[in-house]
Amino acid sequence: MDIALSSSAAARVAWIAQRQSKPAILRLAVEGGGCSGFQYRFGLADAPDADDLVVETDGVQLVVDSMSLDLVRGATVDFIDNLGGASFKVENPNATAGCGCGTSFSV
């Protein structure tokens, strides 16, 4: 498995996409920066790019570019909604350290 999208994350993407009249395609990218070296960037995509890995859960697509995939291979994208707030979370087995807010990591 290269990467996975949980059912709760798929449901949230579908809800957001419907409200914005966009396709239910979530793009996960990894960028340099953040307090631990790399940070996750989420956004809705209009369509997958040619070099994207595409996985689908419950009719929702998760797309990851080939450069980012090396840093998140084996990860699961989840959606957490609790007292601390609601957010997408990446459970990344490649991360050796992370920050308290969960948005950046190092390998």
Short mmCIF file of N, CA and C in Angstrom, two decimals:
data_model
loop_
_atom_site.label_atom_id
_atom_site.label_comp_id
_atom_site.label_asym_id
_atom_site.label_seq_id
_atom_site.Cartn_x
_atom_site.Cartn_y
_atom_site.Cartn_z
N MET A 1 0.85 -1.19 0.00
CA MET A 1 0.00 0.00 0.00
C MET A 1 0.89 1.25 0.00
N ASP A 2 0.70 2.10 -0.99
CA ASP A 2 1.49 3.33 -1.05
C ASP A 2 0.97 4.37 -0.05
N ILE A 3 -0.34 4.58 -0.05
CA ILE A 3 -0.95 5.55 0.86
C ILE A 3 -2.44 5.24 0.94
N ALA A 4 -3.08 5.63 2.02
CA ALA A 4 -4.50 5.32 2.21
C ALA A 4 -5.26 6.56 2.66
N LEU A 5 -6.54 6.57 2.33
CA LEU A 5 -7.46 7.62 2.75
C LEU A 5 -8.54 6.96 3.59
N SER A 6 -8.69 7.37 4.84
CA SER A 6 -9.69 6.76 5.71
C SER A 6 -11.10 7.13 5.26
N SER A 7 -12.07 6.35 5.71
CA SER A 7 -13.47 6.63 5.37
C SER A 7 -13.92 7.98 5.93
N SER A 8 -13.46 8.33 7.14
CA SER A 8 -13.86 9.61 7.73
C SER A 8 -13.26 10.78 6.94
N ALA A 9 -12.03 10.62 6.45
CA ALA A 9 -11.42 11.67 5.64
C ALA A 9 -12.14 11.77 4.30
N ALA A 10 -12.50 10.63 3.70
CA ALA A 10 -13.22 10.64 2.43
C ALA A 10 -14.56 11.35 2.58
N ALA A 11 -15.26 11.08 3.67
CA ALA A 11 -16.56 11.72 3.90
C ALA A 11 -16.41 13.23 4.04
N ARG A 12 -15.37 13.66 4.72
CA ARG A 12 -15.14 15.11 4.90
C ARG A 12 -14.78 15.78 3.57
N VAL A 13 -13.94 15.13 2.77
CA VAL A 13 -13.57 15.68 1.47
C VAL A 13 -14.82 15.80 0.60
N ALA A 14 -15.66 14.76 0.60
CA ALA A 14 -16.90 14.80 -0.20
C ALA A 14 -17.78 15.96 0.24
N TRP A 15 -17.89 16.18 1.54
CA TRP A 15 -18.72 17.27 2.08
C TRP A 15 -18.17 18.63 1.65
N ILE A 16 -16.85 18.83 1.79
CA ILE A 16 -16.22 20.10 1.40
C ILE A 16 -16.36 20.32 -0.11
N ALA A 17 -16.10 19.28 -0.89
CA ALA A 17 -16.16 19.39 -2.35
C ALA A 17 -17.57 19.76 -2.80
N GLN A 18 -18.58 19.16 -2.18
CA GLN A 18 -19.96 19.47 -2.55
C GLN A 18 -20.29 20.93 -2.26
N ARG A 19 -19.86 21.42 -1.11
CA ARG A 19 -20.13 22.81 -0.73
C ARG A 19 -19.43 23.80 -1.66
N GLN A 20 -18.27 23.40 -2.21
CA GLN A 20 -17.50 24.28 -3.10
C GLN A 20 -17.74 23.98 -4.57
N SER A 21 -18.66 23.05 -4.86
CA SER A 21 -18.96 22.63 -6.24
C SER A 21 -17.70 22.23 -7.00
N LYS A 22 -16.87 21.41 -6.35
CA LYS A 22 -15.62 20.93 -6.94
C LYS A 22 -15.63 19.40 -6.93
N PRO A 23 -14.75 18.79 -7.72
CA PRO A 23 -14.63 17.33 -7.66
C PRO A 23 -14.11 16.89 -6.29
N ALA A 24 -14.47 15.69 -5.88
CA ALA A 24 -14.03 15.16 -4.58
C ALA A 24 -12.63 14.55 -4.73
N ILE A 25 -11.65 15.45 -4.92
CA ILE A 25 -10.25 15.04 -5.08
C ILE A 25 -9.41 15.84 -4.09
N LEU A 26 -8.81 15.15 -3.13
CA LEU A 26 -7.94 15.79 -2.15
C LEU A 26 -6.50 15.62 -2.56
N ARG A 27 -5.77 16.73 -2.65
CA ARG A 27 -4.33 16.69 -2.96
C ARG A 27 -3.55 16.83 -1.66
N LEU A 28 -2.63 15.89 -1.45
CA LEU A 28 -1.69 15.95 -0.34
C LEU A 28 -0.32 16.23 -0.94
N ALA A 29 0.32 17.28 -0.47
CA ALA A 29 1.68 17.60 -0.90
C ALA A 29 2.55 17.81 0.33
N VAL A 30 3.82 17.56 0.17
CA VAL A 30 4.79 17.79 1.24
C VAL A 30 5.70 18.91 0.78
N GLU A 31 5.87 19.91 1.65
CA GLU A 31 6.73 21.06 1.34
C GLU A 31 7.77 21.22 2.43
N GLY A 32 8.88 21.82 2.08
CA GLY A 32 9.89 22.16 3.07
C GLY A 32 9.35 23.26 3.98
N GLY A 33 9.74 23.23 5.24
CA GLY A 33 9.29 24.25 6.17
C GLY A 33 8.64 23.62 7.39
N GLY A 34 7.97 24.44 8.15
CA GLY A 34 7.37 23.95 9.39
C GLY A 34 8.43 23.83 10.46
N CYS A 35 7.99 23.60 11.67
CA CYS A 35 8.94 23.57 12.79
C CYS A 35 9.77 22.29 12.84
N SER A 36 9.41 21.27 12.06
CA SER A 36 10.17 20.02 12.08
C SER A 36 10.84 19.67 10.76
N GLY A 37 10.79 20.55 9.77
CA GLY A 37 11.51 20.30 8.52
C GLY A 37 10.63 20.18 7.29
N PHE A 38 9.54 19.43 7.39
CA PHE A 38 8.59 19.29 6.28
C PHE A 38 7.20 19.58 6.81
N GLN A 39 6.31 20.01 5.93
CA GLN A 39 4.93 20.21 6.36
C GLN A 39 3.98 19.67 5.30
N TYR A 40 2.83 19.23 5.77
CA TYR A 40 1.79 18.71 4.89
C TYR A 40 0.95 19.87 4.37
N ARG A 41 0.56 19.78 3.11
CA ARG A 41 -0.31 20.79 2.51
C ARG A 41 -1.48 20.05 1.86
N PHE A 42 -2.70 20.43 2.24
CA PHE A 42 -3.91 19.83 1.69
C PHE A 42 -4.66 20.85 0.86
N GLY A 43 -5.33 20.38 -0.18
CA GLY A 43 -6.19 21.24 -0.98
C GLY A 43 -7.01 20.40 -1.92
N LEU A 44 -8.12 20.96 -2.39
CA LEU A 44 -8.92 20.27 -3.39
C LEU A 44 -8.27 20.44 -4.75
N ALA A 45 -8.29 19.40 -5.56
CA ALA A 45 -7.72 19.43 -6.91
C ALA A 45 -8.86 19.30 -7.92
N ASP A 46 -8.67 19.91 -9.08
CA ASP A 46 -9.67 19.78 -10.15
C ASP A 46 -9.54 18.45 -10.86
N ALA A 47 -8.30 17.94 -10.93
CA ALA A 47 -8.03 16.66 -11.58
C ALA A 47 -6.64 16.20 -11.17
N PRO A 48 -6.38 14.90 -11.23
CA PRO A 48 -5.03 14.41 -10.95
C PRO A 48 -4.06 14.88 -12.04
N ASP A 49 -2.80 15.09 -11.66
CA ASP A 49 -1.75 15.38 -12.63
C ASP A 49 -1.20 14.05 -13.16
N ALA A 50 -0.46 14.12 -14.25
CA ALA A 50 0.04 12.91 -14.92
C ALA A 50 0.93 12.06 -14.01
N ASP A 51 1.73 12.69 -13.13
CA ASP A 51 2.65 11.91 -12.30
C ASP A 51 2.10 11.61 -10.91
N ASP A 52 0.82 11.87 -10.67
CA ASP A 52 0.22 11.64 -9.36
C ASP A 52 -0.08 10.16 -9.12
N LEU A 53 0.08 9.75 -7.87
CA LEU A 53 -0.48 8.49 -7.41
C LEU A 53 -1.92 8.81 -7.02
N VAL A 54 -2.86 7.99 -7.44
CA VAL A 54 -4.27 8.22 -7.12
C VAL A 54 -4.80 7.00 -6.38
N VAL A 55 -5.37 7.24 -5.19
CA VAL A 55 -6.06 6.18 -4.46
C VAL A 55 -7.49 6.66 -4.22
N GLU A 56 -8.41 5.71 -4.10
CA GLU A 56 -9.81 6.07 -3.97
C GLU A 56 -10.44 5.35 -2.79
N THR A 57 -11.24 6.09 -2.02
CA THR A 57 -12.01 5.54 -0.91
C THR A 57 -13.40 6.13 -0.98
N ASP A 58 -14.40 5.27 -1.03
CA ASP A 58 -15.80 5.70 -1.04
C ASP A 58 -16.08 6.75 -2.11
N GLY A 59 -15.47 6.61 -3.28
CA GLY A 59 -15.71 7.53 -4.38
C GLY A 59 -14.91 8.83 -4.33
N VAL A 60 -14.06 8.99 -3.31
CA VAL A 60 -13.23 10.19 -3.16
C VAL A 60 -11.79 9.82 -3.50
N GLN A 61 -11.14 10.67 -4.27
CA GLN A 61 -9.76 10.40 -4.66
C GLN A 61 -8.79 11.19 -3.79
N LEU A 62 -7.68 10.56 -3.44
CA LEU A 62 -6.53 11.20 -2.81
C LEU A 62 -5.42 11.16 -3.83
N VAL A 63 -4.84 12.32 -4.16
CA VAL A 63 -3.76 12.38 -5.13
C VAL A 63 -2.50 12.91 -4.44
N VAL A 64 -1.37 12.29 -4.78
CA VAL A 64 -0.07 12.67 -4.21
C VAL A 64 0.94 12.69 -5.34
N ASP A 65 1.69 13.78 -5.46
CA ASP A 65 2.72 13.87 -6.50
C ASP A 65 3.88 12.94 -6.16
N SER A 66 4.66 12.59 -7.18
CA SER A 66 5.72 11.59 -7.00
C SER A 66 6.80 12.04 -6.02
N MET A 67 7.11 13.34 -5.96
CA MET A 67 8.13 13.83 -5.02
C MET A 67 7.64 13.69 -3.57
N SER A 68 6.39 14.06 -3.33
CA SER A 68 5.82 13.97 -1.98
C SER A 68 5.63 12.52 -1.55
N LEU A 69 5.31 11.65 -2.50
CA LEU A 69 5.03 10.26 -2.18
C LEU A 69 6.19 9.59 -1.47
N ASP A 70 7.42 9.92 -1.84
CA ASP A 70 8.59 9.33 -1.18
C ASP A 70 8.59 9.60 0.32
N LEU A 71 8.00 10.72 0.74
CA LEU A 71 8.01 11.10 2.16
C LEU A 71 6.79 10.61 2.92
N VAL A 72 5.76 10.17 2.21
CA VAL A 72 4.52 9.75 2.89
C VAL A 72 4.11 8.31 2.54
N ARG A 73 4.98 7.58 1.88
CA ARG A 73 4.64 6.20 1.48
C ARG A 73 4.28 5.38 2.73
N GLY A 74 3.15 4.69 2.66
CA GLY A 74 2.69 3.87 3.78
C GLY A 74 1.81 4.63 4.77
N ALA A 75 1.60 5.92 4.53
CA ALA A 75 0.82 6.74 5.46
C ALA A 75 -0.68 6.58 5.24
N THR A 76 -1.43 7.01 6.23
CA THR A 76 -2.89 7.07 6.14
C THR A 76 -3.32 8.50 6.42
N VAL A 77 -4.16 9.04 5.53
CA VAL A 77 -4.75 10.36 5.75
C VAL A 77 -6.09 10.14 6.44
N ASP A 78 -6.26 10.77 7.60
CA ASP A 78 -7.47 10.60 8.40
C ASP A 78 -8.08 11.97 8.66
N PHE A 79 -9.31 11.99 9.11
CA PHE A 79 -9.95 13.23 9.53
C PHE A 79 -10.37 13.06 10.97
N ILE A 80 -9.90 13.96 11.83
CA ILE A 80 -10.16 13.90 13.26
C ILE A 80 -11.08 15.06 13.64
N ASP A 81 -12.13 14.77 14.37
CA ASP A 81 -13.05 15.81 14.84
C ASP A 81 -13.30 15.53 16.32
N ASN A 82 -12.63 16.31 17.18
CA ASN A 82 -12.78 16.12 18.62
C ASN A 82 -12.74 17.46 19.34
N LEU A 83 -12.62 17.45 20.64
CA LEU A 83 -12.62 18.70 21.41
C LEU A 83 -11.49 19.63 21.02
N GLY A 84 -10.40 19.06 20.54
CA GLY A 84 -9.25 19.86 20.13
C GLY A 84 -9.44 20.53 18.78
N GLY A 85 -10.49 20.18 18.07
CA GLY A 85 -10.76 20.76 16.76
C GLY A 85 -10.93 19.69 15.71
N ALA A 86 -11.18 20.15 14.50
CA ALA A 86 -11.37 19.24 13.37
C ALA A 86 -10.26 19.49 12.36
N SER A 87 -9.60 18.42 11.91
CA SER A 87 -8.52 18.60 10.94
C SER A 87 -8.17 17.28 10.27
N PHE A 88 -7.54 17.40 9.11
CA PHE A 88 -6.97 16.23 8.47
C PHE A 88 -5.66 15.91 9.17
N LYS A 89 -5.36 14.63 9.32
CA LYS A 89 -4.15 14.20 10.00
C LYS A 89 -3.49 13.12 9.18
N VAL A 90 -2.18 13.19 9.05
CA VAL A 90 -1.43 12.17 8.33
C VAL A 90 -0.72 11.29 9.36
N GLU A 91 -1.05 10.01 9.35
CA GLU A 91 -0.35 9.05 10.20
C GLU A 91 0.77 8.47 9.33
N ASN A 92 1.97 9.03 9.51
CA ASN A 92 3.09 8.76 8.61
C ASN A 92 4.14 7.90 9.29
N PRO A 93 4.31 6.65 8.85
CA PRO A 93 5.31 5.77 9.46
C PRO A 93 6.75 6.20 9.16
N ASN A 94 6.95 7.09 8.19
CA ASN A 94 8.29 7.56 7.84
C ASN A 94 8.78 8.69 8.74
N ALA A 95 7.87 9.34 9.45
CA ALA A 95 8.24 10.49 10.27
C ALA A 95 8.99 10.02 11.52
N THR A 96 10.17 10.58 11.73
CA THR A 96 10.94 10.23 12.91
C THR A 96 10.68 11.21 14.05
N ALA A 97 10.16 12.38 13.71
CA ALA A 97 9.80 13.38 14.71
C ALA A 97 8.70 14.25 14.13
N GLY A 98 7.94 14.86 15.00
CA GLY A 98 6.87 15.74 14.56
C GLY A 98 6.71 16.87 15.55
N CYS A 99 5.89 17.82 15.17
CA CYS A 99 5.65 18.94 16.08
C CYS A 99 4.37 18.68 16.85
N GLY A 100 4.12 19.48 17.86
CA GLY A 100 2.94 19.31 18.70
C GLY A 100 1.64 19.49 17.96
N CYS A 101 1.62 20.34 16.95
CA CYS A 101 0.37 20.60 16.22
C CYS A 101 0.10 19.53 15.17
N GLY A 102 1.09 18.70 14.83
CA GLY A 102 0.89 17.60 13.90
C GLY A 102 0.92 17.99 12.43
N THR A 103 1.33 19.22 12.13
CA THR A 103 1.34 19.63 10.73
C THR A 103 2.72 19.57 10.10
N SER A 104 3.74 19.32 10.88
CA SER A 104 5.08 19.21 10.29
C SER A 104 5.78 17.98 10.87
N PHE A 105 6.81 17.53 10.15
CA PHE A 105 7.50 16.30 10.55
C PHE A 105 8.91 16.31 9.98
N SER A 106 9.72 15.37 10.46
CA SER A 106 11.05 15.16 9.88
C SER A 106 11.21 13.67 9.62
N VAL A 107 12.16 13.35 8.74
CA VAL A 107 12.41 11.94 8.40
C VAL A 107 13.86 11.60 8.67
#
